[in-house]
C-alpha positions as a Python dict, from the first residue, in 0.01 Angstrom:
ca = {
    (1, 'X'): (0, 0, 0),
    (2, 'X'): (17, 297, 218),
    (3, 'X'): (-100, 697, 196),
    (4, 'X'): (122, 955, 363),
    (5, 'X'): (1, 1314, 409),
    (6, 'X'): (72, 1608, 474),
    (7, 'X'): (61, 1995, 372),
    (8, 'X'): (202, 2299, 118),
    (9, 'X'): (82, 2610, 16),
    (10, 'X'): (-26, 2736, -336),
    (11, 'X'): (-12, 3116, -384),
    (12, 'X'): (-258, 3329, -650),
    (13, 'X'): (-170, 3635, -621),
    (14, 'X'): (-131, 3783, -251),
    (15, 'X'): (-371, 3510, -145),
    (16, 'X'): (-227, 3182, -44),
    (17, 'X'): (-424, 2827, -18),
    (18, 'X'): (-369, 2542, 177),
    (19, 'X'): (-272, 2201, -63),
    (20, 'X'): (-301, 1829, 92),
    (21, 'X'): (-9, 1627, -40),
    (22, 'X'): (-57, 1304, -78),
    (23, 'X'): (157, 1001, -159),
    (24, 'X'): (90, 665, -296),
    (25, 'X'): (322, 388, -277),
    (26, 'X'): (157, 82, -520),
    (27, 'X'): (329, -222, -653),
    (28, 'X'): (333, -166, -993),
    (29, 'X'): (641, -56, -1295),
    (30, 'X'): (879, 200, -1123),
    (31, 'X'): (727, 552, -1168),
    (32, 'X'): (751, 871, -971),
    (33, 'X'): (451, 1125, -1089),
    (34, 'X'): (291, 1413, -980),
    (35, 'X'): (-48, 1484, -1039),
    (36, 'X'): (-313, 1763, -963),
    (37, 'X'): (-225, 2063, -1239),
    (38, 'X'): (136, 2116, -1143),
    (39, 'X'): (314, 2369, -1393),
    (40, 'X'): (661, 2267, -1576),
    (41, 'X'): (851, 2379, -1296),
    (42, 'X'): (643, 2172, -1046),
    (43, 'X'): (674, 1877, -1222),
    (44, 'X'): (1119, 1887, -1252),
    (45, 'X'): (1030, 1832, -873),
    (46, 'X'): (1096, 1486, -951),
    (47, 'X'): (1488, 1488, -1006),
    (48, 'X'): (1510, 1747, -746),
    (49, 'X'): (1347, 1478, -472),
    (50, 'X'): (1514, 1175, -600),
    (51, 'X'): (1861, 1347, -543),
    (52, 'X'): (1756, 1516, -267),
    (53, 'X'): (1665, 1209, -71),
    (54, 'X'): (1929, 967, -239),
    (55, 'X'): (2210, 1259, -109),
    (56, 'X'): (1986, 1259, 246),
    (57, 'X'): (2013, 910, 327),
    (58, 'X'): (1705, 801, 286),
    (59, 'X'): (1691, 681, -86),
    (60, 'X'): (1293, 678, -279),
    (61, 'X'): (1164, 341, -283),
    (62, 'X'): (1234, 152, -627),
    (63, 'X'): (817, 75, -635),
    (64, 'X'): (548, 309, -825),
    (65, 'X'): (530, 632, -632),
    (66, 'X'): (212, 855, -683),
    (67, 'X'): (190, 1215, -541),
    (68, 'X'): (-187, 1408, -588),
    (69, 'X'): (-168, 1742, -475),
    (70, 'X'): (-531, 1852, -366),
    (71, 'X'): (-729, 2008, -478),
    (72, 'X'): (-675, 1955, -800),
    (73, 'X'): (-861, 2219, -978),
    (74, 'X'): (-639, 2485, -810),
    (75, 'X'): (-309, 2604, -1033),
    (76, 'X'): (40, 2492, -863),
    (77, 'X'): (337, 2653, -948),
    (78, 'X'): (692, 2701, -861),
    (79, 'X'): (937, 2488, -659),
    (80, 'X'): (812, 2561, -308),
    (81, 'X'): (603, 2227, -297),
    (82, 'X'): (954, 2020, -324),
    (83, 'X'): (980, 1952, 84),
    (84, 'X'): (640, 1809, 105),
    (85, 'X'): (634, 1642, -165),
    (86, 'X'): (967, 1453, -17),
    (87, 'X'): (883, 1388, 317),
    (88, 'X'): (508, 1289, 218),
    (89, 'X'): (701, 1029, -57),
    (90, 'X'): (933, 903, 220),
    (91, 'X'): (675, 817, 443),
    (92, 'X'): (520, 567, 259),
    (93, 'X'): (810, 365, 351),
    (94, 'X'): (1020, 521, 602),
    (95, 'X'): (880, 533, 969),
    (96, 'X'): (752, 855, 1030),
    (97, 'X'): (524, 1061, 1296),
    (98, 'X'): (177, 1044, 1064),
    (99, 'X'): (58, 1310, 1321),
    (100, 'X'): (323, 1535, 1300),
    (101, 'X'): (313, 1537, 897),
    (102, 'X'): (-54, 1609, 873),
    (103, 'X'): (-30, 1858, 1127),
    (104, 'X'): (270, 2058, 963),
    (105, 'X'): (304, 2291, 618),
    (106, 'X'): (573, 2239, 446),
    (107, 'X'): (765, 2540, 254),
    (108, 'X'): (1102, 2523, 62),
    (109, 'X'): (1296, 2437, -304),
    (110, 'X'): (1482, 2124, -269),
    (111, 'X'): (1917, 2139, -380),
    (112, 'X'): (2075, 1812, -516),
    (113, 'X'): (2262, 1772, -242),
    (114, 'X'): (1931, 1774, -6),
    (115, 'X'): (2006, 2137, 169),
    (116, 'X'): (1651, 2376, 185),
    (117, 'X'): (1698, 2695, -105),
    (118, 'X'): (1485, 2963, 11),
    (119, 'X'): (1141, 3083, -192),
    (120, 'X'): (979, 3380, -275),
    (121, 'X'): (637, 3425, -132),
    (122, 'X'): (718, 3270, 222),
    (123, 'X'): (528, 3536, 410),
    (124, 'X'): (197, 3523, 258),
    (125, 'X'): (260, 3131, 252),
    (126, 'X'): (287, 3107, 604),
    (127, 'X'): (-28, 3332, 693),
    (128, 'X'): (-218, 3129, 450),
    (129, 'X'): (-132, 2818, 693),
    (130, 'X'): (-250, 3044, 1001),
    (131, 'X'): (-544, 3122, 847),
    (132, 'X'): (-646, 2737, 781),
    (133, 'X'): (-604, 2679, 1148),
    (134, 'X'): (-247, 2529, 1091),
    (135, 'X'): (-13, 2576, 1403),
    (136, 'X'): (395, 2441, 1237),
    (137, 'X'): (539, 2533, 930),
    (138, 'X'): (887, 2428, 791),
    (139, 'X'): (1061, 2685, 626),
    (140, 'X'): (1427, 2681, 451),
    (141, 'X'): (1670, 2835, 706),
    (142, 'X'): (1704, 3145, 482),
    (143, 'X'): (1365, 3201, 477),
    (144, 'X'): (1330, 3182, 887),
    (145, 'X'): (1307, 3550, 1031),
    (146, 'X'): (1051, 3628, 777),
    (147, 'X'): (852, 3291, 842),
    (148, 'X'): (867, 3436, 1197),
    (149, 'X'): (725, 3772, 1172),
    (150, 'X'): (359, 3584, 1143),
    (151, 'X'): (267, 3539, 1484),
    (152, 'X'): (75, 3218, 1659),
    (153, 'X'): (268, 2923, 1429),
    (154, 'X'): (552, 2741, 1530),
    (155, 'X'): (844, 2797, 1232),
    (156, 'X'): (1056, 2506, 1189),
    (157, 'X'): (1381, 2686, 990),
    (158, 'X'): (1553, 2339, 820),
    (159, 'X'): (1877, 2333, 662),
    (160, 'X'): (1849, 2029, 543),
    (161, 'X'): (1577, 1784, 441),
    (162, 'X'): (1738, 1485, 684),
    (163, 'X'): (1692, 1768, 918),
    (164, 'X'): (1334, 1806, 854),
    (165, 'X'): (1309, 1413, 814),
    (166, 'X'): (1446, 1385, 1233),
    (167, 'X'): (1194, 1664, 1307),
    (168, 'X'): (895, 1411, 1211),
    (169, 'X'): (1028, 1075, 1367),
    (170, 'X'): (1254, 961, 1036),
    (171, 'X'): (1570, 742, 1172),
    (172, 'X'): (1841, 973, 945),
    (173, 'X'): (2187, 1070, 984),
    (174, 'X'): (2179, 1451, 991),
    (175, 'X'): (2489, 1586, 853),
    (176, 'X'): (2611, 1921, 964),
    (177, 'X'): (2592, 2154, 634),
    (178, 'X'): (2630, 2496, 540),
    (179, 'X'): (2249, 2621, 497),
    (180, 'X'): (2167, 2797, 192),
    (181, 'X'): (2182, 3180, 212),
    (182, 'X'): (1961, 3461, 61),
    (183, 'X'): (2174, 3647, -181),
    (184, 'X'): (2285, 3976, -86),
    (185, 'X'): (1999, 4274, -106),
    (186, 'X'): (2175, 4542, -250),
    (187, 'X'): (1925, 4799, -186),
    (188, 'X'): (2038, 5089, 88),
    (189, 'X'): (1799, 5262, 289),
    (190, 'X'): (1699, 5554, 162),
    (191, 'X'): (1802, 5900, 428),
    (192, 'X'): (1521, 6053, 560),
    (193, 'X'): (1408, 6376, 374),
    (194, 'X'): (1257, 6665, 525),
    (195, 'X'): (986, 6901, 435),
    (196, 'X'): (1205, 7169, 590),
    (197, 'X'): (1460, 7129, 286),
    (198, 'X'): (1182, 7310, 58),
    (199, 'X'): (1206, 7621, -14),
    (200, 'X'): (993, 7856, -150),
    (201, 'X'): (702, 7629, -225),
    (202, 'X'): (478, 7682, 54),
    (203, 'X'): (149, 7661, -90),
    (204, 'X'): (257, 7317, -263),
    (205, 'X'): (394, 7185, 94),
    (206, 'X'): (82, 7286, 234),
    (207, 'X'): (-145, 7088, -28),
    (208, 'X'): (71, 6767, 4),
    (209, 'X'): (-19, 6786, 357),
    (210, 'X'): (-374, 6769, 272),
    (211, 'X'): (-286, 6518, 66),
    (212, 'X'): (-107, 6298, 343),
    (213, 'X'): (-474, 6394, 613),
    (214, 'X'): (-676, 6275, 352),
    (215, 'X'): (-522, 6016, 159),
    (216, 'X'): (-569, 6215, -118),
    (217, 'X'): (-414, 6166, -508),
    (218, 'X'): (-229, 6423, -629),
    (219, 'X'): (-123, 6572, -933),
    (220, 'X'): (157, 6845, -974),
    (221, 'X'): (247, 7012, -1323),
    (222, 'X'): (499, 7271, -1332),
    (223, 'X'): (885, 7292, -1505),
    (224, 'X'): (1204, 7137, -1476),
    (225, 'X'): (1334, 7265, -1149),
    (226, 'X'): (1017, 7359, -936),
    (227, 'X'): (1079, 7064, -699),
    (228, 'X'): (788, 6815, -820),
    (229, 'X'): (1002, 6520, -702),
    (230, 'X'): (1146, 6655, -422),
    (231, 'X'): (810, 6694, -261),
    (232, 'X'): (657, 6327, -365),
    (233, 'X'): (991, 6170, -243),
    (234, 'X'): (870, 6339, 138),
    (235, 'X'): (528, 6265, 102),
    (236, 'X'): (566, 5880, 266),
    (237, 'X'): (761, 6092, 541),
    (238, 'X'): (480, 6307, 675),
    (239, 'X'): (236, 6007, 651),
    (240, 'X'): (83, 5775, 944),
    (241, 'X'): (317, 5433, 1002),
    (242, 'X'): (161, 5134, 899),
    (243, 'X'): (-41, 4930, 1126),
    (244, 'X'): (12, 4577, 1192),
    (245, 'X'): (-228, 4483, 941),
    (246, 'X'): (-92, 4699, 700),
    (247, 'X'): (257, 4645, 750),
    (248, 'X'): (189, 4280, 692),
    (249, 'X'): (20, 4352, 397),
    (250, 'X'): (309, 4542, 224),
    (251, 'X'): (585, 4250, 351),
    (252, 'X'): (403, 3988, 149),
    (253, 'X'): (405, 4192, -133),
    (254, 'X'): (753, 4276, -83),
    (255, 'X'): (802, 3906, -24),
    (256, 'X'): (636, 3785, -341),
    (257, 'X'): (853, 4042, -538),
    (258, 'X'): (1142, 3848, -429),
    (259, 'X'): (1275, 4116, -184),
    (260, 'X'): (1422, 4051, 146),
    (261, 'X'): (1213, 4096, 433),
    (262, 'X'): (1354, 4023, 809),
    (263, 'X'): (1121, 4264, 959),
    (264, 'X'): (825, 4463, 944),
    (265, 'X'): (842, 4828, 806),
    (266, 'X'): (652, 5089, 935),
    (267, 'X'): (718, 5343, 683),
    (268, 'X'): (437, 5343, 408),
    (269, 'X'): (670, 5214, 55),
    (270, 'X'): (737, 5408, -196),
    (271, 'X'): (720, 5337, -568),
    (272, 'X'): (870, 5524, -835),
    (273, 'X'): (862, 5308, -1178),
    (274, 'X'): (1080, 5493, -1472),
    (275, 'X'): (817, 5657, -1751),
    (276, 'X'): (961, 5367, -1995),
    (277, 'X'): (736, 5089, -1764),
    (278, 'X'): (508, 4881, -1970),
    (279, 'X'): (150, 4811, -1851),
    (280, 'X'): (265, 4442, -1738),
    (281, 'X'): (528, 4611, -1518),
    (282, 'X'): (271, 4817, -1367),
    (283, 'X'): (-50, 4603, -1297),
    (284, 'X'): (174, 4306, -1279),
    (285, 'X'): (185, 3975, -1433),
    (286, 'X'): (380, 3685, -1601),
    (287, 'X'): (415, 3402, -1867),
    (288, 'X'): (400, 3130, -1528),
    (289, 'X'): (386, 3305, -1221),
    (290, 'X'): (196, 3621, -1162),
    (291, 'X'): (441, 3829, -1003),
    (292, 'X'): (320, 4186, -815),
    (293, 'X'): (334, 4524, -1034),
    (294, 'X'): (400, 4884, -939),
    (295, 'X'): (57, 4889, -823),
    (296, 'X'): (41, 4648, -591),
    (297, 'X'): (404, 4679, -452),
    (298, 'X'): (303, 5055, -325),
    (299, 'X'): (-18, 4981, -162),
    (300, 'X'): (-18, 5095, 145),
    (301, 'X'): (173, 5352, 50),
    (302, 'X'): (310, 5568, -243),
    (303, 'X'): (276, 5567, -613),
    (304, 'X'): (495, 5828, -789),
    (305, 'X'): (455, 5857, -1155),
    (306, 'X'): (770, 6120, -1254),
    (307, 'X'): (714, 6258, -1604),
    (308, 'X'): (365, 6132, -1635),
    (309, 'X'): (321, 6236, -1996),
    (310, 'X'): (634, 6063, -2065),
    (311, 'X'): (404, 5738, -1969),
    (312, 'X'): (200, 5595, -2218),
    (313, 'X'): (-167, 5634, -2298),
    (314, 'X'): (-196, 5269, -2208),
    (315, 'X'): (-2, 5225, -1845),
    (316, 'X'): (-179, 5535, -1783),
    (317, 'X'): (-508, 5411, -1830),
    (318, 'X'): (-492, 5076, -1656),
    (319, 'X'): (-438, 5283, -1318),
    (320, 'X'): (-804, 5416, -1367),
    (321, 'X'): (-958, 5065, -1218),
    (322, 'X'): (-728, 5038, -901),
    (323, 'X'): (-797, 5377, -787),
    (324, 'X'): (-1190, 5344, -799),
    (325, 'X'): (-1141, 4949, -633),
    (326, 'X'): (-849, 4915, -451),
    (327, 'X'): (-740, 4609, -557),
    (328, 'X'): (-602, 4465, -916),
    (329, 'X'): (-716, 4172, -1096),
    (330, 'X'): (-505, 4016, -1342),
    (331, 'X'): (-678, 3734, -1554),
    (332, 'X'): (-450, 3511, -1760),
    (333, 'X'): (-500, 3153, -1950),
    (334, 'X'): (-421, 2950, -1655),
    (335, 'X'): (-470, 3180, -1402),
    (336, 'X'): (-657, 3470, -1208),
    (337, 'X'): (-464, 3673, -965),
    (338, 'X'): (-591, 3955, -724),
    (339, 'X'): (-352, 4179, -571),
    (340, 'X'): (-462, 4488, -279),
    (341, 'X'): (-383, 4837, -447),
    (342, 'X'): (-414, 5087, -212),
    (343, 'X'): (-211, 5332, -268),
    (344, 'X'): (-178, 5738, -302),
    (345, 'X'): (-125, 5814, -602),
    (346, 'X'): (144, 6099, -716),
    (347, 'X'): (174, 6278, -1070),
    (348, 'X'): (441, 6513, -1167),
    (349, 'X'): (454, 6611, -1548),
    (350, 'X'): (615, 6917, -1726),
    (351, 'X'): (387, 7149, -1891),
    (352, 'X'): (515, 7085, -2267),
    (353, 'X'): (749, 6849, -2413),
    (354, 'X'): (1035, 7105, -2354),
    (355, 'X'): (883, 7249, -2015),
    (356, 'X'): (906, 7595, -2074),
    (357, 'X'): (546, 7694, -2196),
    (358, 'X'): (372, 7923, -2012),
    (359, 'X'): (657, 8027, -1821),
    (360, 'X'): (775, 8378, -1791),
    (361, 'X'): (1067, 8424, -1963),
    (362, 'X'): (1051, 8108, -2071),
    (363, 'X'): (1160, 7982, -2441),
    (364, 'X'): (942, 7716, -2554),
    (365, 'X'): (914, 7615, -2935),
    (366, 'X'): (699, 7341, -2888),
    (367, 'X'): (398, 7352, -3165),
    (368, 'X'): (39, 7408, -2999),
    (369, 'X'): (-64, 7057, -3160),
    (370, 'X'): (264, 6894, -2934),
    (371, 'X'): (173, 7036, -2636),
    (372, 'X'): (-213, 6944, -2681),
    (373, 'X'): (-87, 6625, -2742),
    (374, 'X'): (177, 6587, -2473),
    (375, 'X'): (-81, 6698, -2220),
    (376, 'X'): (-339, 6474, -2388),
    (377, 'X'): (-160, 6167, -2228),
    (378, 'X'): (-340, 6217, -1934),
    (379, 'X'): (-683, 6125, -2036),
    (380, 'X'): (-981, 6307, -1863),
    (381, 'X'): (-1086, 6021, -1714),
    (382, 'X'): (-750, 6013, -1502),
    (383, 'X'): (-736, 6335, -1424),
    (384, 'X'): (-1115, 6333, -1287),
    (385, 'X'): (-994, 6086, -1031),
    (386, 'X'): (-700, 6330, -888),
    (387, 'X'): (-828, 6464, -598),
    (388, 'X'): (-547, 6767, -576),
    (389, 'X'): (-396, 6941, -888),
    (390, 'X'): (-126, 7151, -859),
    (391, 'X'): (42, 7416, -1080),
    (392, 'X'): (430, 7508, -982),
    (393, 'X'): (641, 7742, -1073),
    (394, 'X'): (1030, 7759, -1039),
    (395, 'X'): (1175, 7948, -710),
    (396, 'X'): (1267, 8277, -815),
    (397, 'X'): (1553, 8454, -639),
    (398, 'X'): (1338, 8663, -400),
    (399, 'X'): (1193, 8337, -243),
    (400, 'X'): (1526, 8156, -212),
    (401, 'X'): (1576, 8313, 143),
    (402, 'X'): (1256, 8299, 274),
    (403, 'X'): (1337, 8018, 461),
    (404, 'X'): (1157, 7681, 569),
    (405, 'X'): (787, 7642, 568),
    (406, 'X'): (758, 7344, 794),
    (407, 'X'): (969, 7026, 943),
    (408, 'X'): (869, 6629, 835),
    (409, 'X'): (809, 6588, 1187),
    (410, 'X'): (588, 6884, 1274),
    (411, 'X'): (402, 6812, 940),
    (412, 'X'): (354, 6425, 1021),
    (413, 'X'): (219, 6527, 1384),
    (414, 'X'): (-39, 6758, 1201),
    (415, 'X'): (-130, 6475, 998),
    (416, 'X'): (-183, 6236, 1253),
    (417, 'X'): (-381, 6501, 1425),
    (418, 'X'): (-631, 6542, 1135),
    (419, 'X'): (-655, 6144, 1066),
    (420, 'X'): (-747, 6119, 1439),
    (421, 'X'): (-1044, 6376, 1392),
    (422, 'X'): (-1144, 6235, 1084),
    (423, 'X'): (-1143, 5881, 1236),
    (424, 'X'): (-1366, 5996, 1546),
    (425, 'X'): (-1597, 6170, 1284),
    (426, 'X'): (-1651, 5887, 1140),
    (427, 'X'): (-1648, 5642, 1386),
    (428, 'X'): (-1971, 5508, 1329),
    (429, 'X'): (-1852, 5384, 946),
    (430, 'X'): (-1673, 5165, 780),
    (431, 'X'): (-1463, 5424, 674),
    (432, 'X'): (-1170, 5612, 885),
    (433, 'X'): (-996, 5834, 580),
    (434, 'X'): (-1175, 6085, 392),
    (435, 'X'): (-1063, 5991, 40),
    (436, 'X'): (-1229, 5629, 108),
    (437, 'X'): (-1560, 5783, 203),
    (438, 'X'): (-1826, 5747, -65),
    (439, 'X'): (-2005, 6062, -242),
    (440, 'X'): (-2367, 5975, -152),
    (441, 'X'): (-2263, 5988, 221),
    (442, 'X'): (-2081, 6295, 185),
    (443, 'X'): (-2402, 6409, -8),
    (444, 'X'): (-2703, 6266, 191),
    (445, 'X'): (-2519, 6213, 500),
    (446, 'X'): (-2543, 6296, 864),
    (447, 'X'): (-2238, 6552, 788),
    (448, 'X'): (-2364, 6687, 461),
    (449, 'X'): (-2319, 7055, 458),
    (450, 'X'): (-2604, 7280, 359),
    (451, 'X'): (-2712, 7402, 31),
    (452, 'X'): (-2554, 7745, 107),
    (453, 'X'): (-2217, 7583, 141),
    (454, 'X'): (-2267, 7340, -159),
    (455, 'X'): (-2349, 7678, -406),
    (456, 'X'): (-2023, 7742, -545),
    (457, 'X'): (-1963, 7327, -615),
    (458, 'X'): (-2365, 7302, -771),
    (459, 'X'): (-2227, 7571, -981),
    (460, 'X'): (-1909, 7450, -1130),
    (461, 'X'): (-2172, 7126, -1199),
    (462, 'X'): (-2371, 7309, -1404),
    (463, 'X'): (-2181, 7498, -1594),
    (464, 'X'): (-1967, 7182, -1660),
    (465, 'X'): (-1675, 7300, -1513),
    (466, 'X'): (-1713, 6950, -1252),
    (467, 'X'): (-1819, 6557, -1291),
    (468, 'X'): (-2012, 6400, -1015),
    (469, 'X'): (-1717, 6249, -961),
    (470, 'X'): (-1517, 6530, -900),
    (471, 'X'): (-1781, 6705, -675),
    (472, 'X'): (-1737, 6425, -445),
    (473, 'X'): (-1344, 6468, -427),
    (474, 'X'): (-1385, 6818, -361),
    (475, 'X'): (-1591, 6763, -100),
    (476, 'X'): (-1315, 6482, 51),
    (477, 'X'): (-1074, 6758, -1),
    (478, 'X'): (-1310, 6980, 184),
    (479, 'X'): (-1354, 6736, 521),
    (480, 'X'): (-958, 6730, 512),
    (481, 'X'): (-888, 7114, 498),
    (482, 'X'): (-1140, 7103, 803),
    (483, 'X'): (-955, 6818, 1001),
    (484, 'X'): (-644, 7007, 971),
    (485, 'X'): (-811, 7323, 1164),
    (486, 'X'): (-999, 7117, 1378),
    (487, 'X'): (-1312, 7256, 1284),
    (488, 'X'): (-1641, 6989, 1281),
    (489, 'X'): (-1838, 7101, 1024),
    (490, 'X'): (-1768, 7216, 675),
    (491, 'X'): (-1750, 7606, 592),
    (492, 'X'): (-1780, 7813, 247),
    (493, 'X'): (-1382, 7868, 282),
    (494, 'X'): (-1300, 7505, 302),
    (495, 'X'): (-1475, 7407, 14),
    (496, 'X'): (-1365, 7709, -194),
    (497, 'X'): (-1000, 7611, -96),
    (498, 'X'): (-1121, 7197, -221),
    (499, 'X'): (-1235, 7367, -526),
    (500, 'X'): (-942, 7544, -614),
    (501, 'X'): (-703, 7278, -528),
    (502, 'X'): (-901, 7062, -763),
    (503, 'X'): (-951, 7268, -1051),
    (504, 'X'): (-781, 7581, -960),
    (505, 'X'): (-1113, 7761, -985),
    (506, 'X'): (-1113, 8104, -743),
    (507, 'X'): (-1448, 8245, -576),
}
């Protein structure tokens, strides 16, 4: 009898986990199983590695073969286990490098004909394997320049599993073979958009630039035509690039998604789901793998929401936990997932069902009981959590020529600018963007501004006009307005300015 070993990866969620394969080789009736809570698709495996091997040269022995995957209490899914589960099966018989199969992670779907398909989820697999100190992975070929974008493991890009077989000592014929390709990714880069291509909306260009300092949500209401989407489509523009960290973050995501990814993006995603989404398509999920949402697929970056109160109550109302956390949990049966959800998010709705009321000149015939209920989508809770609300109006013909307000590039170099001050402000926190800092620091801080500045925001809090929790975004919105005019402590106009951008409430 003789135990071969040797390594794959299990992903929940964004989060990967190592998984010891082992293989048992035991005199007994001819049997080929898989234990340790494999799912359906897991356990087809078997076909897949007979023919695989059989079509490799290196047939499965005709004896009882056993394969645990460890630990067992952890959920397997999906075909990536197929490659170590072959080469750990083999090895019980064939003559292999022991060292060099513990010491390697295997990644990859097994073809009939023994060539490496490519898998979803290879990024986060492979950092996973980093993490638990691992330093070789095998990869299918297609799967190679993402595998390679982690840095400090060796990637081993197979086209075949007799290749992968010569790689750990097997004596195998390797057969020259056309490797498996992704399929085609159909999806064109976006041209960049710039600010400058606004017209006539200058106070709205300047509030999504406190948006982009401050990381702040946002929430625009106005009709057909006043340019709500063309201003969230240049909001990931003006924004910082993604840091290694972050970038990584958002290419596993993209990667579990089933996207393409042969590099690492800079530019913060964007996410724009139509209003017909269902919850599931937002927060994410699945009947046997728990794929990424809306949510998570934008953090890091953008979530636009056009027609908002075309949405329902529901999908609406599931954002409310992500926003406060940052992350999204998604418990099912047989699994618990947890995704990152950081994200900005962006709401553009029309005013009425029609989108004329309150318009001048306008013709709306929408009953007052449709528009209380159109608007009435957006539950107050929601709408406490927008940091910036915005009312627009359509161009008229006197602004048309009044030409650009400000560039993509001058705006993002203003941005950076203020995310710099904030950052040295708070250098000695955990914190480095104004929308993450919390309300009691902002309150009871070093930086809290005096009672004399507070007045008009203790006001709207008595009269009801503010939550707690909105006091504390105004006052986020406050430390931004200051970043952006490099001032370093708070005045009466900044948070007057926060105040009105929150609730449109003049002093």
């Amino acid at each position: 009898m003789k135990v071969a070993r040797t390594w794959a990866v299990a992903l929940v969620g964004a989060e990967g986990e190592c998984v010891e394969v082992e293989a048992d080789l035991s005199n007994q009736q001819p049997d080929f199983r898989i234990i340790g809570l494999p799912d359906k698709a897991l356990g087809e495996s078997v076909q897949r590695v007979h023919n695989a091997c059989a079509n490799s040269g290196a047939p499965l022995s005709r004896r009882r073969l056993t394969v645990n995957l460890s630990p067992a209490s952890l959920p397997k899914q999906g075909s990536g286990f197929d490659v170590a589960i072959a080469v750990a099966s083999l090895a019980t018989e064939t003559s292999m490098d022991a060292s060099s199969l513990a010491s390697a992670v295997h990644i990859g779907e097994l073809g009939l004909d023994g060539r490496l398909r490519p898998v979803p989820g290879v990024l986060p697999a492979v950092v996973a394997a980093r993490r638990a100190g691992h330093r070789r992975v095998v990869v299918p070929h297609a799967n190679g320049p993402e595998a390679s974008l982690v840095e400090g493991i060796e990637v081993l890009a197979a086209v075949s599993l007799a290749q992968v077989i010569a790689w750990h000592g097997g004596d195998v014929e390797v057969a020259d073979v056309e490797p498996v390709a992704l399929p085609d990714d159909d999806e064109a880069a976006d041209p960049p958009l710039d600010l400058a291509e606004v017209i006539g909306q200058r106070d709205a260009v300047e509030a999504l630039v406190v948006a982009a300092a401050g990381g702040h949500h946002l929430l625009m209401c106005g009709p057909p035509g006043a340019g709500k989407t063309m201003l969230a489509r240049r909001l990931p523009g003006i924004l910082p690039e993604l840091d290694d960290r972050a970038a990584l973050s958002a290419a596993s995501i993209r990667s579990l998604a089933g996207s393409r990814v042969v590099e690492l993006s800079r530019m913060p995603p964007f996410v724009a789901p139509h209003h017909s989404a269902s919850v599931a398509a937002l927060v994410g999920g699945g009947t046997r793998v728990v794929r990424p949402g809306a949510i998570a697929r934008a953090s890091e970056g953008v979530l636009f929401l056009d027609e908002a109160g075309e949405f329902t109550a529901s999908a609406l109302d599931a954002l409310r936990q992500p926003l406060e956390s940052g992350s999204i949990t998604i418990d099912r049966a047989g699994a618990h997932a947890q995704f990152p959800a950081r994200f900005q998010l962006v709401l553009a709705t029309n005013p009425c069902p029609c989108g004329d009321y309150g318009i001048r000149g306008g013709t709306c015939t929408c009953p007052p009981a449709a528009i209380r209920r159109y608007l009435g989508r957006l539950s107050g809770p929601l709408l406490d959590r927008m940091d910036i609300a915005l009312t627009l109006t359509r161009v008229a013909v006197a602004q048309r020529g009044s030409g650009p307000t400000i560039s993509t590039a001058a705006a993002k170099a203003q941005v950076a600018e203020a995310r710099a001050r904030a950052h040295r402000r708070l250098a000695e926190t955990p914190w480095s963007v104004n929308a993450d800092v919390p309300g009691t620091w902002l309150r009871e801080g070093p930086a809290a501004p005096s009672p004399v500045i507070r007045r008009p925001l203790d006001a709207a809090l008595h009269r009801g006009a503010l939550t707690l929790r909105g006091y504390d975004r105004v006052l986020r919105v406050a430390w931004s307005l200051a970043d952006i005019e490099g001032r370093g402590q708070l005045g009466a106009d900044h948070v007057g300015r926060a105040l009105y951008l929150k609730k449109g409430i003049a002093l």
